[in-house]
Each structure stands twice: as structure tokens, then as C-alpha cells.
């Protein structure tokens, strides 16, 4: 990781030298960037202000970003359409929000029982991931250029009012759940809804939902779920890592110089490393405080529950690949990469426990 960060920093520095030399020739670009997550949320919304700061420095202010908090310019679930149509020229969000428009999109956000951050980035940058990511938007008719711009470590997999010990305990629950994991929960009798971050706590507090998942402990605690429900489950089988995207209108992207495009790409790549490091660093202290000061129970899914989730996920994959050719194309490519990666992944790392 240190070598990767050093290499990325060198790339950015070199890009910065090139950009400073040519800044007088480049058109000034102002990216107005509505975000899907409050910038106060660590690792979730916090990366994009850092990107805004760094891109201005690297390009000698030939690219500037103005970041808008959720709902201030565009509602979170409207960002993709707004960027594609040119109503705004950029947006920061996650592809999993577009599942209703593009069934394959959650594969570029988070995959149940899927790759952790290292493996996900390996497929994205050194497999076919990035190429397929852009192809998906192009084939779906969206006029956007996509850059992966942050990645989070595992999330918690839910906050519940009581322990969940068997699949039957999920029957009839109303739960906020994200992405492909929601389809798994529905197979197990949960009624799911996808609420933006700002709406989850009010829904939980008023009893409109019984349980929720959202993000990592440092984020969930800041939102306040522990005030209503006390059983916090791990591991995050549904989101072992989560990618966030910077969408740029293609007209805006094509108007940039090659140097500006390279600088933005490299700053986003650096943000992937930084956001992952931030996410890893900020969870354990919050988890300790949750137990000692907030009465939270840190729970582990038993084997029966993990088997039930995995079995339901197998059914979801079969349905999605049968119903959507793009989903199948991406899934098959990711699965082939992961199968080959196993030789490395299963031999290289020490067990966690």
C-alpha cells in the first residue's frame, strides 16, 4: 500500500508539473458537483472536498470544483440524469443508486460476497472493470464519463432491534437496504426500501422501517442509528467494499485538455487510496465507544445466516444474468478475474482470526 501511495503521489506530482506548464493554455473549467452523501460523513462524503482541493492545486486552478451538499443543487437520486442531460456538469455518487435504470450498475458499487477493496481495484484498473464501467453507461445511453473516485472498506450489515439467529427472524421486517444486497434480503422475506442517507434515521425513529443498513460504524453512529436499535451485525457480506463515482458530462470531459483529463483521473485514483485508508482508520474507536458508551451489541452472523444469505445471492445472480445481457457480461468478466485471483488471494494473506 505504501508503494502504491508513493507511485500515485509521484504520478500526481508529474501531472502537476505538466499542468502548471500548460495552465495558461488550458480552458478554465468549473465543475459544479452535487453529492449524494453529506461531506461531514467520514469516508463516505468526505473524499470529494479533498478531491476538489487537490485538483485545483494540481492543475494550477485550471480545474476548480464547487461541491454542493445533498439536495442543494440536485437530489441524490437525480444526479445521473442531471449530469447526462447537461443540467449540471458533474456529480459524486455511487452506481448502485441506478439499479432501477441500469440493472448492471450495482456491480460497480458493491457486490454481495464480492471482492474486498484490493481485489476490486485490481479488477477495475488492471482487469476489464474500468472499460466495462464506461461501456455500461454508453450502452445505456448516458452522456457521462465515469471515474472511480473513492472506495470504502466493509460496511456493517445491519442495525436491528433484536438478535437475528435464523432466517425466519427476518420474515416481515421492513428495512432500508442498498443495492444487490436488497434483492438477497427480499428473498428472505424482508420488505426493502432504498432511502437516501438523510431520510434513514427519521424513518427508523418514526417506525416506518424496523431495521437498516447504511455504511461503516463511523458513519452510522454519526447518523444516530444506535439511538433506536442496538444490535449491529457483522460481517458486511453485502458490501465488502463500496466504490463511489465522479460522473462528468461528456461534453465537459471532451472539452478538457489531455493534461486536465489525466490530472483528474490521477487525483481520483489517489482518492481511492486515501478514502480506503480513512475508512480503515476510523472504525475501531467508534465501535469501542458504541459498546462502552451507547449500549450497542456488536453481533456476528452465525453460519446458518451466512449460508442463507449466500444461497439467496446465488438465486439473485441467476435471475439477473438471465434477465440482463450487460449484467451477464460484467458478471462473467468479474467472476473470471476473481477465479484467477484466488490463487493469489488464498495463498498470500494471513487469516484475520
mmCIF file of C-alpha atoms in Angstrom:
data_model
loop_
_atom_site.group_PDB
_atom_site.id
_atom_site.type_symbol
_atom_site.label_atom_id
_atom_site.label_comp_id
_atom_site.label_asym_id
_atom_site.label_seq_id
_atom_site.Cartn_x
_atom_site.Cartn_y
_atom_site.Cartn_z
ATOM 1 C CA UNK A 1 0.000 0.000 0.000
ATOM 2 C CA UNK A 2 2.872 2.395 0.815
ATOM 3 C CA UNK A 3 4.418 1.719 -2.585
ATOM 4 C CA UNK A 4 1.077 2.267 -4.260
ATOM 5 C CA UNK A 5 0.539 5.575 -2.467
ATOM 6 C CA UNK A 6 4.067 6.690 -3.346
ATOM 7 C CA UNK A 7 3.598 5.785 -7.002
ATOM 8 C CA UNK A 8 0.265 7.582 -7.127
ATOM 9 C CA UNK A 9 1.759 10.658 -5.457
ATOM 10 C CA UNK A 10 4.606 10.706 -7.982
ATOM 11 C CA UNK A 11 2.117 10.425 -10.840
ATOM 12 C CA UNK A 12 0.125 13.332 -9.450
ATOM 13 C CA UNK A 13 3.251 15.396 -8.935
ATOM 14 C CA UNK A 14 4.330 14.775 -12.524
ATOM 15 C CA UNK A 15 0.857 15.602 -13.746
ATOM 16 C CA UNK A 16 1.016 18.769 -11.668
ATOM 17 C CA UNK A 17 4.306 19.841 -13.251
ATOM 18 C CA UNK A 18 2.878 19.291 -16.705
ATOM 19 C CA UNK A 19 -0.329 21.108 -15.865
ATOM 20 C CA UNK A 20 1.468 24.078 -14.323
ATOM 21 C CA UNK A 21 3.492 24.461 -17.521
ATOM 22 C CA UNK A 22 0.410 24.404 -19.717
ATOM 23 C CA UNK A 23 -2.164 26.005 -17.402
ATOM 24 C CA UNK A 24 -2.107 29.265 -19.327
ATOM 25 C CA UNK A 25 -3.176 27.363 -22.452
ATOM 26 C CA UNK A 26 -5.940 25.264 -20.857
ATOM 27 C CA UNK A 27 -9.507 26.420 -20.707
ATOM 28 C CA UNK A 28 -10.727 27.137 -17.203
ATOM 29 C CA UNK A 29 -13.206 24.513 -16.052
ATOM 30 C CA UNK A 30 -15.622 24.879 -13.135
ATOM 31 C CA UNK A 31 -17.187 21.573 -12.136
ATOM 32 C CA UNK A 32 -20.374 22.047 -10.148
ATOM 33 C CA UNK A 33 -20.595 18.825 -8.176
ATOM 34 C CA UNK A 34 -23.721 17.860 -6.236
ATOM 35 C CA UNK A 35 -23.054 14.936 -3.942
ATOM 36 C CA UNK A 36 -25.181 12.034 -2.770
ATOM 37 C CA UNK A 37 -23.698 11.967 0.743
ATOM 38 C CA UNK A 38 -23.051 14.720 3.275
ATOM 39 C CA UNK A 39 -19.401 15.736 3.203
ATOM 40 C CA UNK A 40 -19.360 15.502 7.018
ATOM 41 C CA UNK A 41 -19.640 11.699 6.815
ATOM 42 C CA UNK A 42 -16.110 10.219 7.095
ATOM 43 C CA UNK A 43 -15.047 8.102 4.132
ATOM 44 C CA UNK A 44 -18.479 8.372 2.566
ATOM 45 C CA UNK A 45 -18.873 12.058 1.752
ATOM 46 C CA UNK A 46 -15.520 13.362 2.959
ATOM 47 C CA UNK A 47 -13.439 12.305 -0.083
ATOM 48 C CA UNK A 48 -14.897 14.735 -2.601
ATOM 49 C CA UNK A 49 -13.895 18.009 -0.855
ATOM 50 C CA UNK A 50 -10.337 16.656 -0.770
ATOM 51 C CA UNK A 51 -10.561 15.892 -4.497
ATOM 52 C CA UNK A 52 -11.780 19.445 -5.088
ATOM 53 C CA UNK A 53 -8.849 20.857 -3.147
ATOM 54 C CA UNK A 54 -6.246 18.660 -4.831
ATOM 55 C CA UNK A 55 -7.442 19.101 -8.413
ATOM 56 C CA UNK A 56 -7.231 22.863 -8.034
ATOM 57 C CA UNK A 57 -3.656 22.580 -6.760
ATOM 58 C CA UNK A 58 -2.510 20.036 -9.345
ATOM 59 C CA UNK A 59 -3.948 21.981 -12.296
ATOM 60 C CA UNK A 60 -2.930 25.407 -11.014
ATOM 61 C CA UNK A 61 -6.638 26.286 -10.818
ATOM 62 C CA UNK A 62 -7.415 25.411 -14.429
ATOM 63 C CA UNK A 63 -9.950 22.960 -12.949
ATOM 64 C CA UNK A 64 -11.999 24.027 -9.974
ATOM 65 C CA UNK A 65 -14.823 22.213 -8.200
ATOM 66 C CA UNK A 66 -17.728 23.629 -6.274
ATOM 67 C CA UNK A 67 -19.263 20.932 -4.096
ATOM 68 C CA UNK A 68 -22.955 21.053 -3.194
ATOM 69 C CA UNK A 69 -24.355 19.133 -0.239
ATOM 70 C CA UNK A 70 -27.140 16.595 -0.886
ATOM 71 C CA UNK A 71 -30.293 18.211 -2.243
ATOM 72 C CA UNK A 72 -28.804 21.710 -2.506
ATOM 73 C CA UNK A 73 -28.466 21.605 -6.286
ATOM 74 C CA UNK A 74 -29.795 18.190 -7.342
ATOM 75 C CA UNK A 75 -31.453 15.416 -5.328
ATOM 76 C CA UNK A 76 -29.153 12.399 -4.807
ATOM 77 C CA UNK A 77 -31.203 10.028 -6.960
ATOM 78 C CA UNK A 78 -31.327 12.564 -9.829
ATOM 79 C CA UNK A 79 -27.584 13.101 -10.251
ATOM 80 C CA UNK A 80 -27.039 10.682 -13.137
ATOM 81 C CA UNK A 81 -29.836 12.102 -15.287
ATOM 82 C CA UNK A 82 -28.875 15.679 -14.485
ATOM 83 C CA UNK A 83 -25.214 15.143 -15.475
ATOM 84 C CA UNK A 84 -26.138 13.213 -18.621
ATOM 85 C CA UNK A 85 -28.585 15.905 -19.758
ATOM 86 C CA UNK A 86 -26.135 18.722 -19.063
ATOM 87 C CA UNK A 87 -28.231 20.357 -16.340
ATOM 88 C CA UNK A 88 -25.073 20.080 -14.250
ATOM 89 C CA UNK A 89 -21.634 19.120 -15.480
ATOM 90 C CA UNK A 90 -20.570 16.694 -12.740
ATOM 91 C CA UNK A 91 -21.771 14.734 -9.717
ATOM 92 C CA UNK A 92 -20.407 12.495 -6.956
ATOM 93 C CA UNK A 93 -22.461 9.440 -6.084
ATOM 94 C CA UNK A 94 -22.485 5.648 -6.290
ATOM 95 C CA UNK A 95 -23.566 3.492 -9.206
ATOM 96 C CA UNK A 96 -25.774 1.300 -7.040
ATOM 97 C CA UNK A 97 -28.347 4.091 -6.977
ATOM 98 C CA UNK A 98 -29.123 3.478 -10.658
ATOM 99 C CA UNK A 99 -30.282 -0.144 -10.380
ATOM 100 C CA UNK A 100 -33.798 0.839 -11.479
ATOM 101 C CA UNK A 101 -32.398 2.407 -14.652
ATOM 102 C CA UNK A 102 -29.399 0.146 -15.303
ATOM 103 C CA UNK A 103 -29.673 -3.317 -13.711
ATOM 104 C CA UNK A 104 -25.928 -3.930 -14.025
ATOM 105 C CA UNK A 105 -24.912 -0.721 -12.263
ATOM 106 C CA UNK A 106 -24.652 -2.158 -8.723
ATOM 107 C CA UNK A 107 -21.784 -4.361 -9.903
ATOM 108 C CA UNK A 108 -19.700 -1.166 -9.945
ATOM 109 C CA UNK A 109 -20.760 -0.203 -6.454
ATOM 110 C CA UNK A 110 -20.807 -3.236 -4.152
ATOM 111 C CA UNK A 111 -21.185 -6.972 -4.714
ATOM 112 C CA UNK A 112 -22.528 -9.418 -2.094
ATOM 113 C CA UNK A 113 -19.782 -11.856 -1.093
ATOM 114 C CA UNK A 114 -17.778 -9.888 -3.595
ATOM 115 C CA UNK A 115 -14.282 -8.510 -3.811
ATOM 116 C CA UNK A 116 -12.680 -6.587 -0.996
ATOM 117 C CA UNK A 117 -11.106 -3.237 -1.832
ATOM 118 C CA UNK A 118 -7.771 -4.591 -3.074
ATOM 119 C CA UNK A 119 -9.310 -7.175 -5.374
ATOM 120 C CA UNK A 120 -11.977 -4.740 -6.590
ATOM 121 C CA UNK A 121 -9.375 -2.148 -7.548
ATOM 122 C CA UNK A 122 -7.223 -4.838 -9.185
ATOM 123 C CA UNK A 123 -10.140 -5.776 -11.462
ATOM 124 C CA UNK A 124 -11.063 -2.136 -12.014
ATOM 125 C CA UNK A 125 -7.613 -0.846 -13.013
ATOM 126 C CA UNK A 126 -5.762 -3.930 -14.250
ATOM 127 C CA UNK A 127 -8.639 -6.088 -15.454
ATOM 128 C CA UNK A 128 -11.559 -5.030 -17.612
ATOM 129 C CA UNK A 129 -13.503 -3.269 -14.875
ATOM 130 C CA UNK A 130 -12.947 0.347 -15.870
ATOM 131 C CA UNK A 131 -13.574 -0.351 -19.549
ATOM 132 C CA UNK A 132 -16.823 -2.174 -18.758
ATOM 133 C CA UNK A 133 -17.872 0.575 -16.342
ATOM 134 C CA UNK A 134 -17.783 3.180 -19.107
ATOM 135 C CA UNK A 135 -19.268 0.755 -21.635
ATOM 136 C CA UNK A 136 -22.249 0.202 -19.354
ATOM 137 C CA UNK A 137 -23.093 3.904 -19.266
ATOM 138 C CA UNK A 138 -22.502 4.285 -23.009
ATOM 139 C CA UNK A 139 -24.676 1.307 -23.897
ATOM 140 C CA UNK A 140 -27.449 2.602 -21.647
ATOM 141 C CA UNK A 141 -27.483 5.952 -23.460
ATOM 142 C CA UNK A 142 -25.995 8.135 -20.736
ATOM 143 C CA UNK A 143 -23.817 11.034 -21.819
ATOM 144 C CA UNK A 144 -21.335 10.737 -18.949
ATOM 145 C CA UNK A 145 -17.688 9.936 -18.386
ATOM 146 C CA UNK A 146 -17.135 7.937 -15.191
ATOM 147 C CA UNK A 147 -14.170 7.950 -12.836
ATOM 148 C CA UNK A 148 -13.999 5.739 -9.729
ATOM 149 C CA UNK A 149 -13.140 8.312 -7.078
ATOM 150 C CA UNK A 150 -13.373 6.662 -3.642
ATOM 151 C CA UNK A 151 -13.635 3.207 -2.139
ATOM 152 C CA UNK A 152 -14.738 2.151 1.347
ATOM 153 C CA UNK A 153 -13.779 -0.897 3.392
ATOM 154 C CA UNK A 154 -16.521 -3.274 4.598
ATOM 155 C CA UNK A 155 -19.765 -1.897 5.934
ATOM 156 C CA UNK A 156 -21.815 -3.247 8.786
ATOM 157 C CA UNK A 157 -24.650 -5.405 7.513
ATOM 158 C CA UNK A 158 -27.454 -4.028 9.572
ATOM 159 C CA UNK A 159 -28.869 -2.447 12.703
ATOM 160 C CA UNK A 160 -31.692 -4.431 14.290
ATOM 161 C CA UNK A 161 -33.948 -4.090 17.330
ATOM 162 C CA UNK A 162 -33.319 -7.689 18.419
ATOM 163 C CA UNK A 163 -30.940 -10.550 17.607
ATOM 164 C CA UNK A 164 -31.350 -12.355 14.275
ATOM 165 C CA UNK A 165 -30.480 -16.007 14.748
ATOM 166 C CA UNK A 166 -32.310 -17.786 11.927
ATOM 167 C CA UNK A 167 -33.758 -16.811 8.530
ATOM 168 C CA UNK A 168 -37.276 -16.847 9.932
ATOM 169 C CA UNK A 169 -36.343 -13.909 12.187
ATOM 170 C CA UNK A 170 -36.112 -11.719 9.076
ATOM 171 C CA UNK A 171 -39.613 -12.513 7.857
ATOM 172 C CA UNK A 172 -41.788 -9.409 7.582
ATOM 173 C CA UNK A 173 -39.110 -6.893 8.573
ATOM 174 C CA UNK A 174 -39.200 -3.514 6.848
ATOM 175 C CA UNK A 175 -35.626 -2.491 6.194
ATOM 176 C CA UNK A 176 -33.645 0.127 4.336
ATOM 177 C CA UNK A 177 -31.158 -1.812 2.232
ATOM 178 C CA UNK A 178 -28.845 -0.907 -0.631
ATOM 179 C CA UNK A 179 -28.039 -2.440 -3.978
ATOM 180 C CA UNK A 180 -27.888 -6.111 -4.806
ATOM 181 C CA UNK A 181 -27.955 -6.990 -1.121
ATOM 182 C CA UNK A 182 -31.538 -5.737 -1.031
ATOM 183 C CA UNK A 183 -32.530 -8.423 -3.531
ATOM 184 C CA UNK A 184 -30.978 -11.022 -1.243
ATOM 185 C CA UNK A 185 -32.926 -9.739 1.746
ATOM 186 C CA UNK A 186 -36.149 -9.776 -0.246
ATOM 187 C CA UNK A 187 -35.576 -13.478 -0.990
ATOM 188 C CA UNK A 188 -35.559 -13.995 2.778
ATOM 189 C CA UNK A 189 -38.846 -12.210 3.370
ATOM 190 C CA UNK A 190 -37.659 -8.673 4.107
ATOM 191 C CA UNK A 191 -39.515 -5.712 2.627
ATOM 192 C CA UNK A 192 -36.714 -3.379 1.500
ATOM 193 C CA UNK A 193 -36.618 0.264 0.519
ATOM 194 C CA UNK A 194 -33.727 2.391 -0.705
ATOM 195 C CA UNK A 195 -33.711 5.680 1.178
ATOM 196 C CA UNK A 196 -31.080 8.401 0.801
ATOM 197 C CA UNK A 197 -28.898 8.888 3.850
ATOM 198 C CA UNK A 198 -30.737 11.934 5.194
ATOM 199 C CA UNK A 199 -34.055 10.077 5.314
ATOM 200 C CA UNK A 200 -32.987 6.888 7.075
ATOM 201 C CA UNK A 201 -32.891 7.997 10.715
ATOM 202 C CA UNK A 202 -36.277 9.773 10.606
ATOM 203 C CA UNK A 203 -37.836 6.660 9.056
ATOM 204 C CA UNK A 204 -36.269 4.460 11.724
ATOM 205 C CA UNK A 205 -37.232 6.799 14.556
ATOM 206 C CA UNK A 206 -40.858 7.056 13.390
ATOM 207 C CA UNK A 207 -41.201 3.312 12.875
ATOM 208 C CA UNK A 208 -41.597 3.472 9.096
ATOM 209 C CA UNK A 209 -38.779 0.903 8.934
ATOM 210 C CA UNK A 210 -37.768 -1.676 11.535
ATOM 211 C CA UNK A 211 -34.080 -2.009 10.687
ATOM 212 C CA UNK A 212 -31.462 -0.511 8.409
ATOM 213 C CA UNK A 213 -28.033 -0.748 6.898
ATOM 214 C CA UNK A 214 -26.168 2.271 5.549
ATOM 215 C CA UNK A 215 -22.415 2.412 5.913
ATOM 216 C CA UNK A 216 -19.439 1.896 8.220
ATOM 217 C CA UNK A 217 -19.690 2.303 12.025
ATOM 218 C CA UNK A 218 -18.167 5.814 11.985
ATOM 219 C CA UNK A 219 -20.873 6.940 9.569
ATOM 220 C CA UNK A 220 -23.788 5.003 11.059
ATOM 221 C CA UNK A 221 -23.016 6.298 14.539
ATOM 222 C CA UNK A 222 -22.892 9.882 13.340
ATOM 223 C CA UNK A 223 -26.310 9.393 11.737
ATOM 224 C CA UNK A 224 -27.570 8.039 15.071
ATOM 225 C CA UNK A 225 -28.982 4.568 14.417
ATOM 226 C CA UNK A 226 -27.831 3.402 17.864
ATOM 227 C CA UNK A 227 -30.403 5.684 19.461
ATOM 228 C CA UNK A 228 -33.187 3.468 18.140
ATOM 229 C CA UNK A 229 -31.734 -0.009 17.502
ATOM 230 C CA UNK A 230 -28.849 -1.618 19.364
ATOM 231 C CA UNK A 231 -27.880 -4.815 17.533
ATOM 232 C CA UNK A 232 -25.208 -4.075 14.931
ATOM 233 C CA UNK A 233 -24.332 -7.032 12.699
ATOM 234 C CA UNK A 234 -21.071 -8.039 11.027
ATOM 235 C CA UNK A 235 -19.521 -9.012 8.648
ATOM 236 C CA UNK A 236 -20.775 -6.838 5.820
ATOM 237 C CA UNK A 237 -21.463 -9.748 3.490
ATOM 238 C CA UNK A 238 -23.394 -7.418 1.171
ATOM 239 C CA UNK A 239 -20.655 -4.766 0.852
ATOM 240 C CA UNK A 240 -17.121 -5.948 1.490
ATOM 241 C CA UNK A 241 -16.104 -2.785 -0.340
ATOM 242 C CA UNK A 242 -18.022 0.035 -1.985
ATOM 243 C CA UNK A 243 -16.947 2.218 -4.900
ATOM 244 C CA UNK A 244 -18.036 5.829 -5.389
ATOM 245 C CA UNK A 245 -18.001 7.591 -8.725
ATOM 246 C CA UNK A 246 -17.348 11.016 -10.149
ATOM 247 C CA UNK A 247 -19.637 11.483 -13.146
ATOM 248 C CA UNK A 248 -18.696 14.171 -15.662
ATOM 249 C CA UNK A 249 -20.825 15.275 -18.581
ATOM 250 C CA UNK A 250 -19.115 14.019 -21.748
ATOM 251 C CA UNK A 251 -19.218 17.434 -23.384
ATOM 252 C CA UNK A 252 -17.375 18.893 -20.399
ATOM 253 C CA UNK A 253 -14.928 15.986 -20.328
ATOM 254 C CA UNK A 254 -14.186 16.217 -24.058
ATOM 255 C CA UNK A 255 -13.570 19.962 -23.765
ATOM 256 C CA UNK A 256 -10.772 19.355 -21.279
ATOM 257 C CA UNK A 257 -7.208 19.049 -22.454
ATOM 258 C CA UNK A 258 -5.471 15.676 -22.238
ATOM 259 C CA UNK A 259 -3.474 17.045 -19.307
ATOM 260 C CA UNK A 260 -6.594 18.098 -17.436
ATOM 261 C CA UNK A 261 -8.201 14.709 -18.024
ATOM 262 C CA UNK A 262 -5.072 12.947 -16.788
ATOM 263 C CA UNK A 263 -4.874 15.145 -13.707
ATOM 264 C CA UNK A 264 -8.488 14.487 -12.792
ATOM 265 C CA UNK A 265 -8.068 10.757 -13.350
ATOM 266 C CA UNK A 266 -4.965 10.634 -11.159
ATOM 267 C CA UNK A 267 -6.470 12.737 -8.371
ATOM 268 C CA UNK A 268 -9.460 10.379 -8.293
ATOM 269 C CA UNK A 269 -7.132 7.388 -8.230
ATOM 270 C CA UNK A 270 -5.287 8.941 -5.283
ATOM 271 C CA UNK A 271 -8.646 9.469 -3.607
ATOM 272 C CA UNK A 272 -9.308 5.732 -3.871
ATOM 273 C CA UNK A 273 -6.232 5.089 -1.704
ATOM 274 C CA UNK A 274 -6.966 7.928 0.704
ATOM 275 C CA UNK A 275 -10.633 7.082 1.231
ATOM 276 C CA UNK A 276 -9.795 3.437 1.890
ATOM 277 C CA UNK A 277 -7.154 4.438 4.443
ATOM 278 C CA UNK A 278 -9.571 6.851 6.128
ATOM 279 C CA UNK A 279 -12.254 4.195 6.270
ATOM 280 C CA UNK A 280 -9.890 1.658 7.819
ATOM 281 C CA UNK A 281 -8.594 4.147 10.398
ATOM 282 C CA UNK A 282 -11.857 5.493 11.770
ATOM 283 C CA UNK A 283 -13.921 2.426 12.684
ATOM 284 C CA UNK A 284 -12.384 0.751 15.712
ATOM 285 C CA UNK A 285 -12.578 3.724 18.099
ATOM 286 C CA UNK A 286 -16.241 4.247 17.227
ATOM 287 C CA UNK A 287 -17.028 0.553 17.675
ATOM 288 C CA UNK A 288 -15.396 0.626 21.128
ATOM 289 C CA UNK A 289 -17.408 3.688 22.138
ATOM 290 C CA UNK A 290 -20.587 2.160 20.760
ATOM 291 C CA UNK A 291 -20.210 -0.775 23.135
ATOM 292 C CA UNK A 292 -18.929 1.109 26.182
ATOM 293 C CA UNK A 293 -20.996 4.303 25.997
ATOM 294 C CA UNK A 294 -24.000 3.684 23.742
ATOM 295 C CA UNK A 295 -25.141 0.198 24.671
ATOM 296 C CA UNK A 296 -24.568 -1.260 21.223
ATOM 297 C CA UNK A 297 -24.181 -5.028 20.820
ATOM 298 C CA UNK A 298 -21.629 -5.979 18.148
ATOM 299 C CA UNK A 299 -23.023 -9.149 16.612
ATOM 300 C CA UNK A 300 -21.610 -11.741 14.228
ATOM 301 C CA UNK A 301 -23.819 -13.563 11.768
ATOM 302 C CA UNK A 302 -23.860 -17.269 12.531
ATOM 303 C CA UNK A 303 -23.091 -19.853 9.854
ATOM 304 C CA UNK A 304 -26.790 -20.582 9.308
ATOM 305 C CA UNK A 305 -27.471 -16.962 8.419
ATOM 306 C CA UNK A 306 -24.406 -16.580 6.214
ATOM 307 C CA UNK A 307 -25.374 -19.741 4.347
ATOM 308 C CA UNK A 308 -28.893 -18.365 3.882
ATOM 309 C CA UNK A 309 -27.544 -15.062 2.521
ATOM 310 C CA UNK A 310 -25.156 -16.878 0.197
ATOM 311 C CA UNK A 311 -27.857 -19.207 -1.082
ATOM 312 C CA UNK A 312 -30.225 -16.331 -1.780
ATOM 313 C CA UNK A 313 -27.422 -14.457 -3.538
ATOM 314 C CA UNK A 314 -26.867 -17.414 -5.867
ATOM 315 C CA UNK A 315 -30.535 -17.184 -6.849
ATOM 316 C CA UNK A 316 -30.296 -13.427 -7.422
ATOM 317 C CA UNK A 317 -27.259 -13.825 -9.689
ATOM 318 C CA UNK A 318 -29.018 -16.486 -11.759
ATOM 319 C CA UNK A 319 -32.023 -14.198 -12.236
ATOM 320 C CA UNK A 320 -30.007 -11.075 -13.021
ATOM 321 C CA UNK A 321 -27.714 -12.751 -15.539
ATOM 322 C CA UNK A 322 -30.713 -14.344 -17.275
ATOM 323 C CA UNK A 323 -32.631 -11.078 -17.491
ATOM 324 C CA UNK A 324 -29.950 -8.558 -18.449
ATOM 325 C CA UNK A 325 -27.181 -9.150 -21.032
ATOM 326 C CA UNK A 326 -24.999 -6.335 -19.692
ATOM 327 C CA UNK A 327 -25.222 -7.695 -16.163
ATOM 328 C CA UNK A 328 -24.166 -11.106 -17.501
ATOM 329 C CA UNK A 329 -21.258 -9.649 -19.474
ATOM 330 C CA UNK A 330 -19.895 -7.772 -16.475
ATOM 331 C CA UNK A 331 -20.582 -10.578 -14.012
ATOM 332 C CA UNK A 332 -18.863 -13.152 -16.196
ATOM 333 C CA UNK A 333 -15.789 -10.963 -16.589
ATOM 334 C CA UNK A 334 -15.596 -10.156 -12.882
ATOM 335 C CA UNK A 335 -16.117 -13.805 -11.965
ATOM 336 C CA UNK A 336 -13.341 -14.961 -14.302
ATOM 337 C CA UNK A 337 -10.962 -12.390 -12.806
ATOM 338 C CA UNK A 338 -11.892 -13.448 -9.277
ATOM 339 C CA UNK A 339 -11.452 -17.124 -10.081
ATOM 340 C CA UNK A 340 -7.935 -16.453 -11.346
ATOM 341 C CA UNK A 341 -7.220 -14.117 -8.418
ATOM 342 C CA UNK A 342 -7.984 -16.918 -5.949
ATOM 343 C CA UNK A 343 -4.560 -18.493 -6.469
ATOM 344 C CA UNK A 344 -3.031 -15.312 -5.102
ATOM 345 C CA UNK A 345 -5.732 -14.354 -2.618
ATOM 346 C CA UNK A 346 -5.985 -17.733 -0.905
ATOM 347 C CA UNK A 347 -2.231 -18.121 -0.507
ATOM 348 C CA UNK A 348 -0.877 -14.646 0.126
ATOM 349 C CA UNK A 349 -2.680 -13.358 3.213
ATOM 350 C CA UNK A 350 -2.634 -14.324 6.851
ATOM 351 C CA UNK A 351 -6.029 -15.314 8.266
ATOM 352 C CA UNK A 352 -7.816 -12.491 10.098
ATOM 353 C CA UNK A 353 -8.570 -14.633 13.156
#
